[in-house]
Amino acid sequence: MKPVYGPRSPQVDTRRLGSSEGIARIGPPPAPDAFASHQVSVVRPARPTLRRLRARYRVIALGGGVCVLAVSIAGLWTVGTLAFG
């Protein structure tokens, strides 16, 4: 269900800026840089890919699940030993 709002105030101007209004307000776009094609790209440090991040998360999640299962079984075994001797 869509929210229902009250009527808009006639004093509020809700028009969007068109291209001519935007250019008049902020000016024309900058000219292209003549030397941009000759600049050397920035060397960035190697980052792990999403595939590696997902694989790492999968391994951690699987290992955590196995640890939780082992602790749960050990706890149940301990409770069973204490209760039924």
Backbone as a printed PyTorch tensor [residue, N CA C, xyz], in Angstrom:
tensor([[[  0.8410,  -1.1600,   0.0000],
         [  0.0000,   0.0000,   0.0000],
         [  0.8970,   1.2370,   0.0000]],

        [[  0.6300,   2.1690,  -0.8590],
         [  1.4310,   3.3840,  -0.9530],
         [  1.0680,   4.3360,   0.1870]],

        [[  2.0820,   5.0630,   0.7100],
         [  1.7600,   6.0300,   1.7530],
         [  0.9830,   7.2040,   1.1640]],

        [[  0.0890,   7.7560,   1.9490],
         [ -0.7180,   8.8860,   1.4990],
         [ -0.1830,  10.1330,   2.1830]],

        [[  0.1880,  11.1140,   1.3820],
         [  0.6990,  12.3570,   1.9050],
         [ -0.3560,  13.4400,   1.7290]],

        [[ -0.2100,  14.5080,   2.4820],
         [ -1.1220,  15.6380,   2.3630],
         [ -0.8650,  16.4150,   1.0890]],

        [[ -1.6850,  17.3940,   0.7920],
         [ -1.4930,  18.1850,  -0.4280],
         [ -0.2040,  18.9970,  -0.3460]],

        [[  0.3830,  19.2740,  -1.4980],
         [  1.6110,  20.0540,  -1.5560],
         [  1.3090,  21.5320,  -1.3650]],

        [[  2.2620,  22.1890,  -0.7890],
         [  2.1280,  23.6240,  -0.5860],
         [  2.3290,  24.3370,  -1.9220]],

        [[  1.5250,  25.3360,  -2.2340],
         [  1.7130,  26.0500,  -3.5100],
         [  2.9910,  26.8730,  -3.5210]],

        [[  3.6040,  27.1430,  -2.3690],
         [  4.8350,  27.9270,  -2.3330],
         [  6.0660,  27.0990,  -2.6960]],

        [[  5.9810,  25.7820,  -2.5770],
         [  7.1280,  24.9250,  -2.8450],
         [  7.2240,  24.6770,  -4.3410]],

        [[  8.4070,  24.9700,  -4.9000],
         [  8.6380,  24.7390,  -6.3280],
         [  9.2690,  23.3600,  -6.4780]],

        [[  8.5410,  22.4020,  -7.0380],
         [  9.0300,  21.0230,  -7.1550],
         [  9.4770,  20.6780,  -8.5640]],

        [[  9.6540,  21.6750,  -9.4150],
         [ 10.0900,  21.3820, -10.7820],
         [ 11.5370,  20.8950, -10.7740]],

        [[ 11.8520,  20.0050, -11.6860],
         [ 13.2200,  19.5400, -11.8440],
         [ 13.9450,  20.4670, -12.8010]],

        [[ 15.2620,  20.5440, -12.5810],
         [ 16.0540,  21.3910, -13.4550],
         [ 16.2060,  20.7360, -14.8200]],

        [[ 15.8890,  21.4550, -15.8520],
         [ 16.1210,  20.9650, -17.2040],
         [ 17.5500,  21.2590, -17.5980]],

        [[ 17.9480,  20.8690, -18.8110],
         [ 19.3310,  21.0810, -19.2230],
         [ 19.6590,  22.5630, -19.3400]],

        [[ 18.7400,  23.3610, -19.8470],
         [ 19.0410,  24.7840, -20.0010],
         [ 19.0940,  25.4830, -18.6460]],

        [[ 18.2290,  25.0880, -17.7190],
         [ 18.2560,  25.6990, -16.3900],
         [ 19.5190,  25.2980, -15.6360]],

        [[ 19.9400,  24.0460, -15.8010],
         [ 21.1580,  23.5850, -15.1420],
         [ 22.3880,  24.2920, -15.6740]],

        [[ 22.4770,  24.4490, -16.9810],
         [ 23.6190,  25.1420, -17.5690],
         [ 23.6240,  26.6010, -17.1450]],

        [[ 22.4700,  27.2220, -17.0820],
         [ 22.4090,  28.6150, -16.6470],
         [ 22.8260,  28.7370, -15.1840]],

        [[ 22.5440,  27.7210, -14.3860],
         [ 22.8490,  27.7930, -12.9550],
         [ 24.3140,  27.4770, -12.6550]],

        [[ 24.8890,  26.4400, -13.2650],
         [ 26.2580,  26.0280, -12.9110],
         [ 27.2640,  26.2400, -14.0290]],

        [[ 26.8300,  26.5750, -15.2090],
         [ 27.7610,  26.8140, -16.3070],
         [ 27.9270,  25.5960, -17.1950]],

        [[ 28.6460,  25.7530, -18.2940],
         [ 28.8330,  24.6350, -19.2300],
         [ 29.8060,  23.5970, -18.6580]],

        [[ 29.7920,  22.3830, -19.1870],
         [ 30.7250,  21.3610, -18.7100],
         [ 32.1570,  21.7230, -19.0960]],

        [[ 33.1490,  21.2220, -18.3730],
         [ 34.5340,  21.5410, -18.6890],
         [ 34.9570,  20.9160, -20.0150]],

        [[ 35.9390,  21.5530, -20.6370],
         [ 36.4710,  21.0450, -21.9080],
         [ 37.2900,  19.7860, -21.6420]],

        [[ 37.3910,  18.8960, -22.6210],
         [ 38.1930,  17.6770, -22.4110],
         [ 39.6670,  18.0300, -22.2460]],

        [[ 40.3430,  17.2430, -21.4110],
         [ 41.7580,  17.4540, -21.1530],
         [ 42.5610,  16.9040, -22.3330]],

        [[ 43.4050,  17.7430, -22.9070],
         [ 44.1860,  17.3410, -24.0790],
         [ 45.2410,  16.3090, -23.7060]],

        [[ 45.7070,  16.3180, -22.4800],
         [ 46.7780,  15.4160, -22.0720],
         [ 46.2610,  14.1750, -21.3390]],

        [[ 44.9550,  14.0010, -21.2660],
         [ 44.3830,  12.8830, -20.5190],
         [ 44.7850,  11.5360, -21.1160]],

        [[ 44.9100,  11.4540, -22.4410],
         [ 45.2540,  10.1790, -23.0680],
         [ 46.7140,   9.8240, -22.8600]],

        [[ 47.5350,  10.7900, -22.4880],
         [ 48.9650,  10.5330, -22.3100],
         [ 49.3380,  10.2980, -20.8500]],

        [[ 48.3780,  10.4280, -19.9550],
         [ 48.6790,  10.2290, -18.5430],
         [ 48.7910,   8.7390, -18.2300]],

        [[ 49.6730,   8.4150, -17.3010],
         [ 49.8800,   7.0370, -16.8850],
         [ 48.7950,   6.6840, -15.8670]],

        [[ 48.2260,   5.5080, -16.0150],
         [ 47.1910,   5.0990, -15.0750],
         [ 47.8040,   4.8930, -13.6890]],

        [[ 46.9990,   5.0840, -12.6710],
         [ 47.4610,   4.9470, -11.2910],
         [ 47.6610,   3.4730, -10.9770]],

        [[ 48.7790,   3.1520, -10.3870],
         [ 49.0590,   1.7760,  -9.9940],
         [ 48.3650,   1.5320,  -8.6600]],

        [[ 47.4770,   0.5830,  -8.6410],
         [ 46.7190,   0.2730,  -7.4340],
         [ 47.2190,  -1.0340,  -6.8450]],

        [[ 47.1620,  -1.1640,  -5.5290],
         [ 47.5840,  -2.4340,  -4.9290],
         [ 46.6270,  -3.5520,  -5.3310]],

        [[ 47.1630,  -4.7430,  -5.3810],
         [ 46.3460,  -5.8990,  -5.7730],
         [ 45.2880,  -6.1600,  -4.7150]],

        [[ 44.0540,  -6.2870,  -5.1270],
         [ 42.9390,  -6.5720,  -4.2220],
         [ 42.3720,  -7.9370,  -4.5720]],

        [[ 41.8720,  -8.6540,  -3.5730],
         [ 41.2830,  -9.9570,  -3.8880],
         [ 39.9960,  -9.7870,  -4.6940]],

        [[ 39.7630, -10.6990,  -5.5880],
         [ 38.5570, -10.6390,  -6.4020],
         [ 37.3630, -11.1040,  -5.5820]],

        [[ 36.1750, -10.8390,  -6.0900],
         [ 34.9710, -11.2850,  -5.3950],
         [ 34.9050, -12.7990,  -5.3190]],

        [[ 35.4270, -13.4700,  -6.3240],
         [ 35.4280, -14.9340,  -6.3110],
         [ 36.2760, -15.4550,  -5.1490]],

        [[ 37.4420, -14.8400,  -4.9320],
         [ 38.2890, -15.2670,  -3.8190],
         [ 37.6420, -14.9370,  -2.4760]],

        [[ 37.0180, -13.7700,  -2.3860],
         [ 36.3570, -13.3970,  -1.1410],
         [ 35.2230, -14.3550,  -0.8140]],

        [[ 34.4420, -14.7290,  -1.8330],
         [ 33.3460, -15.6760,  -1.6110],
         [ 33.8730, -17.0420,  -1.2100]],

        [[ 34.9600, -17.4810,  -1.8490],
         [ 35.5440, -18.7820,  -1.5120],
         [ 36.0640, -18.7740,  -0.0820]],

        [[ 36.7100, -17.6780,   0.3230],
         [ 37.2130, -17.5750,   1.6920],
         [ 36.0500, -17.5970,   2.6880]],

        [[ 34.9950, -16.8610,   2.3870],
         [ 33.8310, -16.8420,   3.2720],
         [ 33.2040, -18.2380,   3.3680]],

        [[ 33.1460, -18.9340,   2.2420],
         [ 32.5700, -20.2780,   2.2260],
         [ 33.3790, -21.2200,   3.1180]],

        [[ 34.6990, -21.1410,   3.0510],
         [ 35.5580, -22.0030,   3.8600],
         [ 35.3960, -21.6650,   5.3380]],

        [[ 35.3560, -20.3710,   5.6590],
         [ 35.2000, -19.9590,   7.0570],
         [ 33.8380, -20.3930,   7.5900]],

        [[ 32.7920, -20.2220,   6.7880],
         [ 31.4520, -20.6140,   7.2200],
         [ 31.3640, -22.1270,   7.4130]],

        [[ 31.9600, -22.8980,   6.5120],
         [ 31.9400, -24.3540,   6.6490],
         [ 32.7230, -24.7910,   7.8860]],

        [[ 33.8810, -24.1980,   8.1040],
         [ 34.6820, -24.5260,   9.2880],
         [ 33.9630, -24.1440,  10.5700]],

        [[ 33.3190, -22.9900,  10.5860],
         [ 32.5640, -22.5800,  11.7630],
         [ 31.3970, -23.5080,  12.0310]],

        [[ 30.7230, -23.9380,  10.9870],
         [ 29.6110, -24.8790,  11.1500],
         [ 30.0640, -26.2070,  11.7120]],

        [[ 31.2120, -26.6900,  11.2490],
         [ 31.7560, -27.9580,  11.7630],
         [ 32.1340, -27.8010,  13.2340]],

        [[ 32.7200, -26.6530,  13.6010],
         [ 33.0820, -26.4110,  15.0110],
         [ 31.8400, -26.3540,  15.8870]],

        [[ 30.8050, -25.6740,  15.4460],
         [ 29.5610, -25.5960,  16.2190],
         [ 28.9500, -26.9780,  16.3770]],

        [[ 28.9780, -27.7740,  15.3290],
         [ 28.4420, -29.1260,  15.4020],
         [ 29.2340, -29.9820,  16.3910]],

        [[ 30.5590, -29.8620,  16.3630],
         [ 31.3940, -30.6430,  17.2790],
         [ 31.1430, -30.2430,  18.7270]],

        [[ 31.0430, -28.9400,  18.9970],
         [ 30.7890, -28.4760,  20.3670],
         [ 29.4010, -28.9220,  20.8160]],

        [[ 28.4240, -28.8940,  19.9370],
         [ 27.0680, -29.3230,  20.2910],
         [ 27.0370, -30.8050,  20.6300]],

        [[ 27.6850, -31.6070,  19.8250],
         [ 27.7130, -33.0510,  20.0810],
         [ 28.4530, -33.3440,  21.3830]],

        [[ 29.5650, -32.6470,  21.6330],
         [ 30.3010, -32.8560,  22.8840],
         [ 29.4520, -32.4490,  24.0830]],

        [[ 28.7040, -31.3690,  23.9650],
         [ 27.8320, -30.9410,  25.0560],
         [ 26.7310, -31.9290,  25.3230]],

        [[ 26.1020, -32.4250,  24.2680],
         [ 25.0510, -33.4260,  24.4400],
         [ 25.6070, -34.7210,  25.0310]],

        [[ 26.7960, -35.0910,  24.5970],
         [ 27.4350, -36.3020,  25.1300],
         [ 27.7110, -36.1340,  26.6290]],

        [[ 28.1840, -34.9480,  27.0090],
         [ 28.4650, -34.6780,  28.4270],
         [ 27.1970, -34.6970,  29.2510]],

        [[ 26.1550, -34.0430,  28.7510],
         [ 24.8720, -34.0350,  29.4780],
         [ 24.3180, -35.4470,  29.5780]],

        [[ 24.3880, -36.2190,  28.5120],
         [ 23.9110, -37.6020,  28.5350],
         [ 24.6980, -38.4590,  29.5110]],

        [[ 25.9990, -38.2630,  29.5600],
         [ 26.8420, -39.0390,  30.5000],
         [ 26.5160, -38.6940,  31.9360]],

        [[ 26.3180, -37.4020,  32.2100],
         [ 25.9920, -36.9880,  33.5810],
         [ 24.6010, -37.4460,  33.9850]],

        [[ 23.6510, -37.4080,  33.0510],
         [ 22.2690, -37.7410,  33.3840],
         [ 22.0520, -39.2500,  33.5070]],

        [[ 22.6440, -39.9950,  32.5990],
         [ 22.3590, -41.4430,  32.5600],
         [ 23.5410, -42.2790,  33.0180]],

        [[ 24.6190, -41.6500,  33.3980],
         [ 25.7850, -42.2350,  34.0130],
         [ 26.4370, -43.3430,  33.3740]]])
